[in-house]
Amino acid sequence: MKKTVLAALISCALIGACSQPSEQAQTNSANTTTTSAESASTSQLSATAYGEQFVQELWQMYPQYALYVGFYDYDDQLPINDEARRSAELTWLKQQQQQLATLLATELTDAEQTDLSLLANFVERAIWQIEQFKDWQWDPSGYNVAGGFAQILNGDYKPEVERLRTISKRLANVPAYYQAAKANIKNPAVPQTRLAIQQNQGVSSVLGDELLTKVMASELTDDEKVAFEAALTNAQQAVDSYIEFLQELVPEQQGADPVHRLGEAVYEQKFAYDIQSQLTAKQLYQRALQDQQTIHSKMAELTEQLWPKYFAEQPMPEDTMAATSQMLDQLSLTHADPAQFKDAVEEQIPTLIAFIKEHDLLTLDDDKPLVIRHTPEYMRGYAVASIQAPGPYDAQANTYYNVMPLDGMPTEQAESFLREYNQYLMQVLNIHEAIPGHYTQLVYANKSPSLIKSIMHNGAMIEGWAVFAERMMLEAGYGDFEPELWLMYYKWNLRVVTNTLLDYSIHVLGMEQEQAMDLMVNQAFQQQAEAEGKWRRATLSQVQLTSYYAGFSDIMVLREKAKQRWGDDYSIKRFNETFLGYGNAPVRVIADLMLAK
């Protein structure tokens, strides 16, 4: 139930710093060769032509973003987030804002209206992030060069020797990249600073000895190899200097770090831009409170059903929360060994594929590779598992299912972690992250006839689909309606609800760590290690944790409306494939288009 890496990287790549492992997607203003001032005026462009022009200019303005969707024309550019860059960016964004306002006032088809509305939200959010949110000042974790270099190294879009030449050009900008980062940072948030130190220490896993060995064995000329080694050394020194700079900014660890809280007004603004829901953040929080009680009741019913099987000699506690907790603890004892956790994840994937095909839930593309691996070092410290998917321009490239390695984790912590991701919840995790969750959804997104709907990623739709996939699979009979699996599923679904309660409570209501741990451990039945990790994540991000519940609840409502609208023509396969066919658009946008059919 973790954020997809593609969505995370693109979120970072649009504007400013963020608390995910990626490079900043700002480009030096000198690299921006096409602007709207040089383009045709809006009055001369149709909505379709404007959308095509916008996307072309987008990749020039944000070459890092382009990398993550598989557009490699600007792969040699490493953006530098300096004042001149932000000024050029704002100029371009405000030109687009004016043009979009003009076009949106004209007569448009539904598809054109939704595409341009997505672009307008992107532009307005980007302006807000630079001028008001300003995370490029307070979040040092947004500055990390590893992601783009890894994307090029792992790709096969051109011969290796050419990719190494591209990397050599990018390496030359690494010192300036980190120099700009140092100049930008003002009053950094402590948790984000600690994350930046940890993840930048992992840059060596990409820009290290292995890369140099590859270079020396390559077809580069001797002069190119000398230049590459010098540029790599300078880059490594720049990373080390940035780490030292950050280490001087954080105090010695004594108790909990202060949390960077947004407050209600800023939180609602970010929620509106990121989630694009018909609800406000406060309304979603209130809905989550109601669902929390509903799920508790369902879990109590299943616990009562299972009690004689597991505790025949013990009376069930009158306190239903205590009884549910005891049952969950019992079921959590069966889990993989630490060294085999990734293997256990991998072994389950064929079972999921077979179930979907047998029950005709949706069409799977057998030709899209899924590679399960341990999470790279420069991405660790944030999520247990994640999907790193290619974009629509390079749809045949590998999709990576990143799984956190447990090697080196203290025994007690590893046991707590594995009890959380036991034999039942590991299955739900795989549904969520892989099939038919994130992996499947992003394969469909890359085939969307609307390029704009594919590249303008809405996190609530992406995470909401993955949560919906869990429910859909169990409703279709995955696990043979085993009550143990359903009980664990409701625990997992309760986590979705709790994510929203936690995020809103921390950033708006001022929740402290002790209260957060009570919410997660005592009210959501989470293991201590999972709860501690979620507290860390909630202090490193804002709003994103609400995307799971926001998207899921909206999709469930849409499914019921589709059943009523389509009548006898409704099937779960039709719903799934129609929904996924609209790319990564917000659920409310997809709903308008689906229900018009």
Coordinates of C-alpha atoms in Angstrom, one line a residue:
M1 CA 0.0 0.0 0.0
K2 CA 2.8 2.3 -0.9
K3 CA 3.0 5.2 -3.2
T4 CA 4.0 4.3 -6.8
V5 CA 7.4 5.5 -7.6
L6 CA 6.4 6.9 -10.9
A7 CA 3.8 9.1 -9.3
A8 CA 6.2 10.1 -6.6
L9 CA 9.0 11.0 -9.0
I10 CA 6.6 13.0 -11.2
S11 CA 5.3 14.8 -8.2
C12 CA 8.9 15.8 -7.4
A13 CA 9.8 16.4 -11.0
L14 CA 7.1 19.1 -11.6
I15 CA 8.2 21.8 -9.2
G16 CA 10.4 22.3 -6.1
A17 CA 11.6 19.9 -3.5
C18 CA 9.7 17.0 -2.2
S19 CA 10.1 14.1 0.2
Q20 CA 10.6 11.4 -2.3
P21 CA 13.7 9.9 -3.9
S22 CA 14.3 11.8 -7.1
E23 CA 16.1 14.6 -8.8
Q24 CA 14.5 18.0 -9.0
A25 CA 12.9 18.5 -12.3
Q26 CA 14.0 22.0 -12.9
T27 CA 16.0 22.8 -16.0
N28 CA 18.4 25.7 -16.4
S29 CA 16.6 28.5 -18.2
A30 CA 19.2 28.5 -20.9
N31 CA 18.1 24.9 -21.8
T32 CA 14.5 26.0 -22.4
T33 CA 14.5 26.5 -26.2
T34 CA 10.8 26.8 -26.9
T35 CA 8.3 29.1 -25.1
S36 CA 4.7 30.0 -25.7
A37 CA 5.8 33.4 -26.9
E38 CA 7.5 31.7 -29.8
S39 CA 4.5 29.5 -30.5
A40 CA 1.3 30.2 -32.3
S41 CA -1.2 32.2 -30.3
T42 CA -4.1 30.5 -28.6
S43 CA -6.7 31.9 -30.9
Q44 CA -4.9 30.0 -33.8
L45 CA -4.9 26.7 -32.0
S46 CA -7.6 24.1 -31.5
A47 CA -7.8 22.4 -28.1
T48 CA -6.1 19.4 -29.5
A49 CA -3.3 21.3 -31.1
Y50 CA -2.8 23.3 -28.0
G51 CA -2.5 20.1 -25.9
E52 CA 0.1 18.8 -28.3
Q53 CA 2.1 22.0 -28.1
F54 CA 1.8 22.1 -24.3
V55 CA 3.2 18.6 -24.0
Q56 CA 6.1 19.4 -26.4
E57 CA 7.0 22.4 -24.3
L58 CA 6.5 20.5 -21.1
W59 CA 9.3 18.2 -21.8
Q60 CA 11.7 21.0 -22.6
M61 CA 10.7 22.8 -19.4
Y62 CA 10.8 19.6 -17.3
P63 CA 13.3 17.2 -18.9
Q64 CA 13.5 15.2 -15.7
Y65 CA 9.7 14.6 -15.8
A66 CA 10.2 13.6 -19.5
L67 CA 12.7 10.9 -18.4
Y68 CA 10.1 9.2 -16.2
V69 CA 7.5 8.9 -18.9
G70 CA 10.1 7.5 -21.4
F71 CA 10.7 10.7 -23.5
Y72 CA 14.5 10.8 -23.8
D73 CA 15.1 13.8 -26.2
Y74 CA 16.5 15.8 -23.3
D75 CA 18.1 13.0 -21.3
D76 CA 21.5 14.8 -21.1
Q77 CA 20.0 17.7 -19.2
L78 CA 20.4 17.8 -15.4
P79 CA 18.1 20.7 -14.2
I80 CA 19.5 23.3 -11.9
N81 CA 17.0 24.8 -9.5
D82 CA 18.3 28.4 -9.2
E83 CA 16.5 31.7 -9.1
A84 CA 16.8 32.2 -12.9
R85 CA 15.3 28.8 -13.5
R86 CA 12.3 29.5 -11.3
S87 CA 11.7 32.8 -12.9
A88 CA 11.7 31.2 -16.4
E89 CA 9.4 28.5 -15.1
L90 CA 6.9 31.0 -13.7
T91 CA 6.9 33.0 -16.9
W92 CA 6.1 29.9 -18.9
L93 CA 3.5 28.7 -16.5
K94 CA 1.6 32.0 -16.4
Q95 CA 1.5 32.1 -20.2
Q96 CA -0.1 28.7 -20.1
Q97 CA -2.5 29.8 -17.5
Q98 CA -3.8 32.6 -19.7
Q99 CA -4.0 30.4 -22.8
L100 CA -5.9 27.7 -20.9
A101 CA -8.4 30.2 -19.5
T102 CA -9.1 31.4 -23.0
L103 CA -9.5 27.9 -24.4
L104 CA -11.7 26.6 -21.5
A105 CA -14.1 29.4 -22.2
T106 CA -14.8 28.1 -25.7
E107 CA -17.0 25.2 -26.9
L108 CA -15.2 21.9 -26.3
T109 CA -15.9 18.2 -26.4
D110 CA -16.0 16.3 -23.1
A111 CA -12.6 14.8 -23.9
E112 CA -11.1 18.2 -24.7
Q113 CA -12.7 19.8 -21.6
T114 CA -11.3 17.2 -19.3
D115 CA -7.8 17.2 -20.9
L116 CA -7.5 21.0 -20.6
S117 CA -8.8 21.0 -17.1
L118 CA -6.1 18.6 -16.1
L119 CA -3.5 20.9 -17.7
A120 CA -5.0 23.9 -15.9
N121 CA -4.7 22.1 -12.5
F122 CA -1.1 21.2 -13.3
V123 CA -0.2 24.8 -14.1
E124 CA -2.0 26.3 -11.1
R125 CA -0.5 23.8 -8.7
A126 CA 3.0 24.4 -10.1
I127 CA 2.6 28.2 -9.7
W128 CA 1.3 27.7 -6.2
Q129 CA 4.1 25.4 -5.3
I130 CA 6.8 27.8 -6.4
E131 CA 5.3 31.0 -5.0
Q132 CA 3.5 29.8 -1.9
F133 CA 4.3 26.2 -0.8
K134 CA 8.0 26.8 -1.4
D135 CA 9.1 23.3 -0.5
W136 CA 12.2 23.9 -2.6
Q137 CA 13.3 26.0 0.5
W138 CA 12.4 23.8 3.4
D139 CA 12.6 20.2 2.1
P140 CA 16.2 19.1 1.4
S141 CA 15.1 15.6 0.4
G142 CA 13.9 16.9 -2.9
Y143 CA 17.5 17.3 -4.1
N144 CA 18.9 13.9 -5.1
V145 CA 20.5 13.1 -8.5
A146 CA 20.4 9.3 -8.3
G147 CA 16.9 8.8 -9.8
G148 CA 17.6 10.3 -13.3
F149 CA 21.0 8.6 -13.6
A150 CA 19.5 5.2 -12.6
Q151 CA 16.7 5.7 -15.1
I152 CA 19.3 6.1 -17.9
L153 CA 21.6 3.3 -16.7
N154 CA 18.7 0.8 -16.4
G155 CA 17.2 1.8 -19.7
D156 CA 17.8 0.2 -23.1
Y157 CA 16.4 3.0 -25.3
K158 CA 19.8 3.5 -27.0
P159 CA 23.2 1.6 -26.9
E160 CA 25.0 1.5 -23.7
V161 CA 28.0 3.6 -25.0
E162 CA 25.6 6.4 -25.9
R163 CA 23.9 6.3 -22.5
L164 CA 27.3 6.5 -20.9
R165 CA 28.0 9.7 -22.9
T166 CA 24.7 11.1 -21.8
I167 CA 25.6 10.3 -18.2
S168 CA 28.9 12.0 -18.6
K169 CA 27.2 15.2 -19.8
R170 CA 24.8 15.1 -16.9
L171 CA 27.6 14.5 -14.4
A172 CA 29.2 17.8 -15.3
N173 CA 26.2 19.6 -13.8
V174 CA 26.0 17.8 -10.5
P175 CA 28.2 20.3 -8.6
A176 CA 26.1 23.2 -9.7
Y177 CA 22.9 21.2 -8.9
Y178 CA 24.0 20.8 -5.3
Q179 CA 25.3 24.3 -5.0
A180 CA 21.9 25.6 -6.0
A181 CA 20.3 23.2 -3.5
K182 CA 22.5 24.7 -0.7
A183 CA 21.6 28.2 -1.7
N184 CA 17.9 27.4 -1.8
I185 CA 17.5 25.8 1.6
K186 CA 16.2 28.0 4.3
N187 CA 15.0 26.7 7.7
P188 CA 14.7 23.1 6.6
A189 CA 12.3 20.7 8.2
V190 CA 14.2 18.3 10.4
P191 CA 12.6 14.9 9.3
Q192 CA 13.0 15.9 5.7
T193 CA 16.7 16.8 6.3
R194 CA 17.4 13.4 7.9
L195 CA 15.8 11.7 5.0
A196 CA 17.9 13.7 2.6
I197 CA 21.1 12.7 4.3
Q198 CA 20.1 9.0 4.3
Q199 CA 19.0 9.0 0.6
N200 CA 21.9 11.0 -0.7
Q201 CA 24.3 8.6 1.1
G202 CA 22.6 6.0 -1.2
V203 CA 23.6 7.9 -4.3
S204 CA 26.9 6.0 -4.2
S205 CA 25.0 2.9 -5.2
V206 CA 24.4 4.6 -8.6
L207 CA 27.4 6.9 -9.0
G208 CA 30.0 4.6 -7.5
D209 CA 32.7 2.0 -8.4
E210 CA 30.3 -0.2 -10.3
L211 CA 29.5 2.6 -12.7
L212 CA 33.2 3.4 -13.2
T213 CA 34.0 -0.3 -13.8
K214 CA 31.3 -0.3 -16.5
V215 CA 32.8 2.8 -18.1
M216 CA 36.3 1.4 -18.2
A217 CA 35.0 -1.8 -19.9
S218 CA 32.9 0.2 -22.4
E219 CA 33.5 1.3 -26.0
L220 CA 34.2 4.9 -24.9
T221 CA 37.5 6.4 -26.1
D222 CA 40.4 6.7 -23.7
D223 CA 39.9 10.5 -23.6
E224 CA 36.2 10.0 -22.8
K225 CA 37.0 7.6 -20.0
V226 CA 39.4 10.1 -18.4
A227 CA 36.8 12.9 -18.7
F228 CA 34.1 10.6 -17.3
E229 CA 36.2 9.6 -14.3
A230 CA 37.0 13.2 -13.5
A231 CA 33.3 14.2 -13.8
L232 CA 32.3 11.3 -11.6
T233 CA 34.8 12.3 -8.9
N234 CA 33.6 15.8 -8.9
A235 CA 30.0 14.6 -8.7
Q236 CA 30.8 12.3 -5.8
Q237 CA 32.5 15.2 -4.0
A238 CA 29.4 17.4 -4.6
V239 CA 27.1 14.8 -3.1
D240 CA 29.4 14.4 -0.1
S241 CA 29.6 18.1 0.4
Y242 CA 25.8 18.3 0.4
I243 CA 25.5 15.6 3.0
E244 CA 28.0 17.4 5.2
F245 CA 26.1 20.7 4.7
L246 CA 22.9 19.0 5.8
Q247 CA 24.5 17.2 8.8
E248 CA 25.4 20.6 10.2
L249 CA 21.8 21.7 10.0
V250 CA 20.2 19.0 12.1
P251 CA 20.6 18.6 15.9
E252 CA 21.7 15.5 17.6
Q253 CA 18.9 13.0 17.9
Q254 CA 17.2 13.6 21.2
G255 CA 13.6 12.5 21.3
A256 CA 11.1 13.1 18.5
D257 CA 12.0 15.6 15.8
P258 CA 9.7 18.6 15.4
V259 CA 7.1 18.0 12.6
H260 CA 6.6 20.4 9.7
R261 CA 2.9 20.9 9.9
L262 CA 1.0 22.7 7.1
G263 CA -2.0 24.0 9.0
E264 CA -5.6 23.9 7.8
A265 CA -5.5 26.5 5.0
V266 CA -2.4 25.3 3.3
Y267 CA -3.4 21.6 3.8
E268 CA -6.8 22.3 2.1
Q269 CA -5.0 24.0 -0.8
K270 CA -2.6 21.1 -1.3
F271 CA -5.5 18.6 -1.0
A272 CA -7.5 20.4 -3.7
Y273 CA -4.6 20.4 -6.1
D274 CA -3.3 16.9 -5.4
I275 CA -6.5 14.9 -4.9
Q276 CA -8.9 16.8 -7.1
S277 CA -11.9 15.4 -5.2
Q278 CA -15.4 16.8 -4.9
L279 CA -14.8 16.7 -1.1
T280 CA -12.7 19.0 1.0
A281 CA -10.0 17.5 3.2
K282 CA -12.2 18.1 6.3
Q283 CA -15.2 16.3 4.7
L284 CA -13.0 13.3 3.8
Y285 CA -11.7 13.2 7.3
Q286 CA -15.2 13.1 8.7
R287 CA -16.2 10.3 6.2
A288 CA -13.1 8.4 7.4
L289 CA -14.2 8.6 11.0
Q290 CA -17.6 7.0 10.1
D291 CA -15.9 4.2 8.1
Q292 CA -13.6 3.5 10.9
Q293 CA -16.5 2.5 13.1
T294 CA -18.1 0.4 10.3
I295 CA -14.9 -1.6 9.7
H296 CA -14.5 -2.2 13.5
S297 CA -17.9 -3.8 13.5
K298 CA -17.2 -6.1 10.5
M299 CA -13.9 -7.2 12.2
A300 CA -15.7 -8.0 15.4
E301 CA -18.2 -10.2 13.5
L302 CA -15.4 -12.1 11.8
T303 CA -13.6 -12.5 15.1
E304 CA -16.6 -14.0 16.7
Q305 CA -17.0 -16.4 13.8
L306 CA -13.3 -17.5 14.0
W307 CA -13.0 -17.7 17.8
P308 CA -14.0 -21.3 18.3
K309 CA -11.5 -22.4 15.7
Y310 CA -8.5 -20.8 17.3
F311 CA -9.4 -20.3 21.0
A312 CA -11.9 -23.1 21.7
E313 CA -10.8 -23.3 25.3
Q314 CA -10.9 -19.6 26.0
P315 CA -14.0 -17.4 26.4
M316 CA -14.0 -14.5 23.9
P317 CA -13.3 -11.1 25.7
E318 CA -16.3 -8.9 26.0
D319 CA -14.2 -6.0 24.7
T320 CA -14.6 -6.6 20.9
M321 CA -11.4 -4.5 20.1
A322 CA -9.4 -6.7 22.5
A323 CA -10.8 -9.9 21.0
T324 CA -10.1 -8.7 17.5
S325 CA -6.6 -7.8 18.4
Q326 CA -6.0 -11.2 19.9
M327 CA -7.3 -12.9 16.8
L328 CA -5.2 -10.8 14.5
D329 CA -2.1 -11.5 16.6
Q330 CA -2.8 -15.3 16.3
L331 CA -3.2 -15.1 12.5
S332 CA 0.0 -13.0 12.2
L333 CA 2.3 -15.7 13.5
T334 CA 2.5 -17.4 10.1
H335 CA 4.8 -15.4 7.9
A336 CA 7.9 -15.7 5.6
D337 CA 11.5 -15.8 7.0
P338 CA 13.3 -12.4 6.7
A339 CA 15.7 -13.7 4.0
Q340 CA 12.9 -15.1 1.9
F341 CA 10.5 -12.2 2.0
K342 CA 11.2 -11.0 -1.5
D343 CA 11.1 -14.6 -2.8
A344 CA 7.7 -15.1 -1.1
V345 CA 6.4 -12.0 -2.8
E346 CA 7.6 -13.1 -6.2
E347 CA 6.2 -16.6 -5.9
Q348 CA 2.6 -15.4 -5.4
I349 CA 2.4 -13.3 -8.7
P350 CA 1.5 -16.3 -11.0
T351 CA -1.4 -17.2 -8.6
L352 CA -2.9 -13.7 -9.0
I353 CA -2.5 -13.8 -12.8
A354 CA -4.2 -17.2 -13.0
F355 CA -7.1 -16.1 -10.8
I356 CA -7.8 -13.0 -12.9
K357 CA -7.8 -15.0 -16.1
E358 CA -10.0 -17.7 -14.7
H359 CA -12.6 -15.2 -13.4
D360 CA -12.3 -12.9 -16.4
L361 CA -11.9 -9.8 -14.3
L362 CA -9.9 -7.9 -16.9
T363 CA -7.5 -8.5 -19.8
L364 CA -3.8 -8.7 -18.8
D365 CA -0.9 -7.9 -21.1
D366 CA 1.5 -10.8 -20.8
D367 CA 4.2 -9.0 -22.7
K368 CA 4.9 -6.2 -20.2
P369 CA 7.8 -7.3 -18.0
L370 CA 7.5 -7.0 -14.2
V371 CA 10.9 -7.2 -12.3
I372 CA 10.8 -7.8 -8.6
R373 CA 13.9 -6.5 -6.8
H374 CA 15.2 -5.1 -3.5
T375 CA 14.6 -1.4 -3.3
P376 CA 17.7 0.5 -4.5
E377 CA 19.6 2.2 -1.7
Y378 CA 18.9 5.7 -2.8
M379 CA 15.2 5.1 -2.5
R380 CA 15.1 3.4 0.9
G381 CA 13.7 4.9 4.1
Y382 CA 10.3 5.8 2.9
A383 CA 8.2 2.8 1.8
V384 CA 8.0 -1.0 2.3
A385 CA 7.1 -1.6 -1.3
S386 CA 6.6 0.4 -4.4
I387 CA 6.1 0.1 -8.2
Q388 CA 8.4 2.0 -10.5
A389 CA 6.8 1.9 -13.9
P390 CA 7.8 3.3 -17.4
G391 CA 5.8 6.0 -19.0
P392 CA 3.8 6.0 -22.2
Y393 CA 6.7 6.9 -24.5
D394 CA 8.7 3.8 -23.3
A395 CA 5.9 1.4 -22.4
Q396 CA 7.8 -1.7 -23.2
A397 CA 10.5 -1.0 -20.6
N398 CA 10.7 -2.9 -17.3
T399 CA 8.3 -2.2 -14.5
Y400 CA 10.1 -2.7 -11.1
Y401 CA 8.4 -4.0 -8.0
N402 CA 10.7 -2.7 -5.2
V403 CA 10.6 -4.6 -2.0
M404 CA 12.5 -3.5 1.1
P405 CA 15.3 -5.9 2.1
L406 CA 15.2 -7.1 5.7
D407 CA 18.9 -7.9 5.8
G408 CA 20.5 -6.2 8.7
M409 CA 17.2 -5.3 10.4
P410 CA 17.3 -6.1 14.1
T411 CA 15.6 -9.5 14.9
E412 CA 12.8 -7.9 17.0
Q413 CA 12.1 -5.3 14.4
A414 CA 12.1 -7.8 11.5
E415 CA 9.7 -10.1 13.4
S416 CA 7.3 -7.2 14.0
F417 CA 7.5 -6.2 10.3
L418 CA 6.8 -9.8 9.2
R419 CA 3.9 -10.2 11.5
E420 CA 2.4 -7.1 9.9
Y421 CA 3.1 -8.5 6.4
N422 CA 2.1 -12.1 7.3
Q423 CA 0.8 -14.8 4.9
Y424 CA -2.5 -13.0 4.5
L425 CA -1.5 -9.4 4.2
M426 CA 1.4 -10.2 1.9
Q427 CA -1.2 -11.4 -0.6
V428 CA -3.2 -8.2 -0.3
L429 CA 0.1 -6.2 -0.7
N430 CA 0.8 -8.0 -3.9
I431 CA -2.7 -7.3 -5.2
H432 CA -2.2 -3.7 -4.4
E433 CA 1.3 -3.2 -5.7
A434 CA 1.3 -5.6 -8.6
I435 CA -1.6 -7.5 -10.1
P436 CA -4.2 -6.1 -10.7
G437 CA -3.1 -3.1 -8.7
H438 CA -0.5 -0.5 -9.6
Y439 CA 1.4 -2.6 -12.2
T440 CA -1.8 -3.5 -14.1
Q441 CA -3.2 0.0 -13.9
L442 CA -0.1 1.7 -15.2
V443 CA 0.1 -0.8 -18.2
Y444 CA -3.4 0.3 -19.1
A445 CA -2.6 4.0 -18.6
N446 CA 0.2 3.8 -21.1
K447 CA -2.3 2.7 -23.7
S448 CA -4.8 5.5 -23.0
P449 CA -5.8 7.3 -26.2
S450 CA -5.3 10.6 -24.3
L451 CA -1.6 11.2 -23.8
I452 CA -2.6 14.0 -21.4
K453 CA -4.6 11.7 -19.2
S454 CA -1.6 9.3 -19.1
I455 CA 1.0 11.9 -18.1
M456 CA -1.0 14.1 -15.7
H457 CA -0.9 11.5 -12.9
N458 CA -3.6 11.8 -10.2
G459 CA -2.4 10.1 -7.1
A460 CA -5.9 9.5 -5.7
M461 CA -6.9 7.6 -8.9
I462 CA -3.7 5.5 -8.9
E463 CA -3.8 4.6 -5.2
G464 CA -7.6 4.4 -5.2
W465 CA -7.5 1.8 -8.0
A466 CA -5.0 -0.3 -6.1
V467 CA -7.2 -0.3 -3.0
F468 CA -10.3 -1.0 -5.0
A469 CA -8.4 -3.9 -6.7
E470 CA -8.0 -5.6 -3.3
R471 CA -11.8 -5.4 -2.6
M472 CA -12.7 -6.5 -6.1
M473 CA -10.4 -9.6 -6.0
L474 CA -11.8 -10.8 -2.6
E475 CA -15.4 -10.1 -3.7
A476 CA -14.7 -12.3 -6.8
G477 CA -13.7 -15.1 -4.6
Y478 CA -9.9 -14.8 -4.3
G479 CA -9.0 -16.9 -1.2
D480 CA -12.3 -18.8 -1.4
F481 CA -13.9 -16.3 1.0
E482 CA -11.7 -17.5 3.8
P483 CA -12.8 -15.6 6.9
E484 CA -9.1 -15.3 8.0
L485 CA -8.2 -13.5 4.8
W486 CA -11.3 -11.3 5.0
L487 CA -10.4 -10.3 8.6
M488 CA -6.9 -9.4 7.6
Y489 CA -8.2 -7.6 4.6
Y490 CA -10.4 -5.4 6.8
K491 CA -7.3 -4.7 9.0
W492 CA -5.6 -3.6 5.8
N493 CA -8.6 -1.6 4.7
L494 CA -8.7 0.0 8.1
R495 CA -5.2 1.2 7.4
V496 CA -6.4 3.0 4.4
V497 CA -9.0 4.8 6.5
T498 CA -6.4 5.4 9.2
N499 CA -4.0 7.0 6.7
T500 CA -6.5 9.8 6.2
L501 CA -7.2 10.2 9.9
L502 CA -3.5 10.3 10.6
D503 CA -2.4 12.7 7.9
Y504 CA -5.2 15.2 8.6
S505 CA -4.7 14.9 12.4
I506 CA -1.0 15.6 12.2
H507 CA -1.0 18.5 9.7
V508 CA -4.2 20.2 10.7
L509 CA -5.1 19.1 14.2
G510 CA -1.6 19.0 15.7
M511 CA -1.5 15.3 16.6
E512 CA 1.7 14.2 18.4
Q513 CA 3.5 10.9 18.1
E514 CA 2.0 9.3 21.2
Q515 CA -1.5 10.0 20.0
A516 CA -0.6 8.7 16.5
M517 CA 0.8 5.5 17.9
D518 CA -2.4 4.9 19.8
L519 CA -4.5 5.5 16.7
M520 CA -2.4 3.0 14.7
V521 CA -1.6 0.3 17.2
N522 CA -4.7 0.3 19.4
Q523 CA -7.4 1.4 17.0
A524 CA -6.0 0.1 13.7
F525 CA -4.3 -3.1 15.1
Q526 CA -0.9 -2.3 13.4
Q527 CA 2.4 -3.8 14.6
Q528 CA 4.7 -1.4 16.4
A529 CA 7.3 -1.4 13.5
E530 CA 4.6 -0.6 10.9
A531 CA 3.2 2.2 13.0
E532 CA 6.6 3.7 13.6
G533 CA 7.3 3.6 9.9
K534 CA 4.0 5.2 9.1
W535 CA 4.6 8.0 11.6
R536 CA 7.9 8.7 9.9
R537 CA 6.2 8.7 6.5
A538 CA 3.4 11.0 7.6
T539 CA 5.9 13.5 8.9
L540 CA 7.8 13.4 5.6
S541 CA 4.8 13.9 3.3
Q542 CA 1.6 15.8 3.3
V543 CA -1.8 14.9 1.8
Q544 CA -0.5 11.9 -0.1
L545 CA -1.6 9.5 2.6
T546 CA -5.2 10.6 2.0
S547 CA -5.1 9.6 -1.6
Y548 CA -5.8 5.9 -0.9
Y549 CA -9.1 6.4 0.8
A550 CA -10.2 9.4 -1.3
G551 CA -9.7 7.4 -4.5
F552 CA -11.1 4.2 -3.2
S553 CA -14.3 5.6 -1.8
D554 CA -14.9 7.6 -5.0
I555 CA -14.4 4.4 -7.2
M556 CA -16.8 2.4 -5.0
V557 CA -19.5 5.1 -5.5
L558 CA -18.8 5.2 -9.2
R559 CA -19.1 1.4 -9.5
E560 CA -22.6 1.5 -7.9
K561 CA -23.6 4.3 -10.3
A562 CA -22.3 2.3 -13.3
K563 CA -24.4 -0.7 -12.2
Q564 CA -27.5 1.4 -12.2
R565 CA -26.7 3.3 -15.5
W566 CA -25.6 0.2 -17.5
G567 CA -28.2 -2.2 -16.1
D568 CA -27.9 -5.7 -17.8
D569 CA -24.9 -4.5 -19.8
Y570 CA -22.9 -4.1 -16.6
S571 CA -20.0 -6.5 -15.8
I572 CA -17.0 -6.2 -13.5
K573 CA -14.8 -6.7 -16.5
R574 CA -16.5 -3.9 -18.5
F575 CA -16.2 -1.6 -15.5
N576 CA -12.6 -2.4 -14.8
E577 CA -11.4 -2.0 -18.4
T578 CA -13.5 1.1 -19.1
F579 CA -12.2 2.8 -15.9
L580 CA -8.6 1.9 -16.6
G581 CA -8.9 3.1 -20.2
Y582 CA -9.0 6.7 -19.1
G583 CA -5.4 6.8 -17.9
N584 CA -4.4 8.5 -14.7
A585 CA -7.2 11.1 -14.6
P586 CA -9.0 12.0 -11.4
V587 CA -11.9 9.7 -10.5
R588 CA -14.4 12.6 -10.8
V589 CA -13.2 13.2 -14.3
I590 CA -13.4 9.5 -15.2
A591 CA -16.9 9.3 -13.7
D592 CA -18.2 12.0 -15.9
L593 CA -16.9 10.3 -19.0
M594 CA -17.9 6.8 -18.0
L595 CA -21.5 7.6 -17.0
A596 CA -22.0 9.5 -20.2
K597 CA -21.7 6.2 -22.2

